[in-house]
PDB file of C-alpha atoms in Angstrom:
ATOM      1  CA  MET A 328       4.478  -4.870  10.634  1.00 69.00           C
ATOM      2  CA  TYR A 329       1.153  -4.135  12.254  1.00 71.00           C
ATOM      3  CA  ARG A 330       1.014  -7.485  14.060  1.00 75.00           C
ATOM      4  CA  SER A 331       4.626  -7.220  15.204  1.00 76.00           C
ATOM      5  CA  GLY A 332       4.015  -3.778  16.709  1.00 77.00           C
ATOM      6  CA  ILE A 333       6.266  -1.809  14.350  1.00 78.00           C
ATOM      7  CA  LEU A 334       3.245   0.226  13.232  1.00 80.00           C
ATOM      8  CA  LYS A 335       0.627   1.060  15.835  1.00 80.00           C
ATOM      9  CA  PRO A 336      -2.760   2.552  14.996  1.00 82.00           C
ATOM     10  CA  ARG A 337      -3.613   5.953  16.417  1.00 79.00           C
ATOM     11  CA  LEU A 338      -7.243   4.832  16.703  1.00 78.00           C
ATOM     12  CA  LYS A 339      -7.778   1.096  17.199  1.00 77.00           C
ATOM     13  CA  THR A 340     -11.271   0.490  15.869  1.00 76.00           C
ATOM     14  CA  ALA A 341     -10.969  -2.878  14.088  1.00 72.00           C
ATOM     15  CA  ASP A 342     -12.377  -4.619  17.165  1.00 73.00           C
ATOM     16  CA  HIS A 343     -15.613  -2.742  16.520  1.00 75.00           C
ATOM     17  CA  GLY A 344     -15.928  -3.535  12.813  1.00 77.00           C
ATOM     18  CA  ALA A 345     -14.165  -0.422  11.509  1.00 75.00           C
ATOM     19  CA  VAL A 346     -10.712   0.144  10.029  1.00 76.00           C
ATOM     20  CA  ASP A 347      -7.823   1.061  12.325  1.00 79.00           C
ATOM     21  CA  MET A 348      -6.563   4.595  11.732  1.00 82.00           C
ATOM     22  CA  PHE A 349      -2.873   5.482  11.471  1.00 85.00           C
ATOM     23  CA  ALA A 350      -1.511   8.995  11.933  1.00 86.00           C
ATOM     24  CA  PRO A 351       0.145  10.388   8.776  1.00 88.00           C
ATOM     25  CA  GLU A 352       3.181  11.531  10.768  1.00 90.00           C
ATOM     26  CA  ASP A 353       3.638   7.994  12.171  1.00 86.00           C
ATOM     27  CA  LEU A 354       3.483   6.547   8.655  1.00 88.00           C
ATOM     28  CA  ASP A 355       5.903   9.211   7.374  1.00 91.00           C
ATOM     29  CA  ALA A 356       8.327   8.417  10.200  1.00 89.00           C
ATOM     30  CA  PHE A 357       8.099   4.702   9.401  1.00 87.00           C
ATOM     31  CA  LEU A 358       8.753   5.352   5.725  1.00 88.00           C
ATOM     32  CA  GLY A 359      11.727   7.531   6.677  1.00 90.00           C
ATOM     33  CA  ARG A 360      13.190   4.690   8.787  1.00 88.00           C
ATOM     34  CA  LEU A 361      12.502   2.192   6.021  1.00 86.00           C
ATOM     35  CA  LEU A 362      14.248   4.264   3.351  1.00 89.00           C
ATOM     36  CA  ASP A 363      17.099   5.548   5.532  1.00 90.00           C
ATOM     37  CA  GLY A 364      20.328   4.524   3.839  1.00 90.00           C
ATOM     38  CA  ALA A 365      18.584   3.049   0.805  1.00 89.00           C
ATOM     39  CA  PRO A 366      20.395   3.814  -2.445  1.00 91.00           C
ATOM     40  CA  PRO A 367      18.566   6.132  -4.832  1.00 87.00           C
ATOM     41  CA  VAL A 368      16.962   4.504  -7.854  1.00 84.00           C
ATOM     42  CA  LYS A 369      16.422   5.870 -11.314  1.00 84.00           C
ATOM     43  CA  ALA A 370      12.780   6.540 -12.152  1.00 77.00           C
ATOM     44  CA  ALA A 371      11.173   4.457 -14.861  1.00 76.00           C
ATOM     45  CA  ALA A 372      11.093   6.056 -18.294  1.00 77.00           C
ATOM     46  CA  SER A 373       7.317   5.853 -18.450  1.00 79.00           C
ATOM     47  CA  LEU A 374       4.675   5.076 -15.883  1.00 79.00           C
ATOM     48  CA  ALA A 375       1.024   4.222 -16.426  1.00 80.00           C
ATOM     49  CA  ASP A 376      -2.082   4.577 -14.329  1.00 81.00           C
ATOM     50  CA  MET A 377      -3.950   1.386 -13.391  1.00 76.00           C
ATOM     51  CA  PRO A 378      -6.711   1.588 -16.052  1.00 78.00           C
ATOM     52  CA  SER A 379      -4.135   2.154 -18.821  1.00 80.00           C
ATOM     53  CA  ALA A 380      -1.956  -0.696 -17.556  1.00 78.00           C
ATOM     54  CA  ALA A 381      -5.006  -2.976 -17.406  1.00 74.00           C
ATOM     55  CA  LYS A 382      -5.963  -2.088 -20.957  1.00 78.00           C
ATOM     56  CA  LYS A 383      -2.400  -2.703 -22.170  1.00 78.00           C
ATOM     57  CA  ALA A 384      -2.360  -6.098 -20.432  1.00 77.00           C
ATOM     58  CA  CYS A 385      -5.814  -6.954 -21.877  1.00 72.00           C
ATOM     59  CA  TYR A 386      -7.356  -7.348 -18.424  1.00 62.00           C
ATOM     60  CA  ARG A 387     -10.558  -5.836 -17.216  1.00 61.00           C
ATOM     61  CA  PRO A 388      -9.700  -3.254 -14.519  1.00 53.00           C
ATOM     62  CA  PRO A 389     -11.294  -5.150 -11.583  1.00 61.00           C
ATOM     63  CA  ARG A 390      -9.283  -8.266 -12.410  1.00 57.00           C
ATOM     64  CA  SER A 391      -6.065  -6.289 -12.744  1.00 55.00           C
ATOM     65  CA  PHE A 392      -6.689  -4.602  -9.380  1.00 59.00           C
ATOM     66  CA  ARG A 393      -7.237  -8.029  -7.851  1.00 60.00           C
ATOM     67  CA  ARG A 394      -3.988  -9.254  -9.427  1.00 60.00           C
ATOM     68  CA  PHE A 395      -2.176  -6.164  -8.152  1.00 57.00           C
ATOM     69  CA  SER A 396      -3.448  -6.522  -4.601  1.00 58.00           C
ATOM     70  CA  THR A 397      -3.169 -10.315  -4.255  1.00 59.00           C
ATOM     71  CA  GLY A 398      -0.312 -11.106  -6.613  1.00 56.00           C
ATOM     72  CA  ALA A 399      -2.457 -13.798  -8.251  1.00 53.00           C
TER      73      ALA A 399
END
């Protein structure tokens, strides 16, 4: 979405070794467009925080975060 121009950073700083900054209102507007017309979903009966989920899955937290972020 970033590369295609759908989301544009408010401050483009990645060229200088920093992280590009996005305005919260731009992100909120994007999320509004993304969810517009989406059917409501029922919330899960129980949710867990990442450390609890990692413990339940018998993973060390750093590995579970890596799995969460990379899908591996």
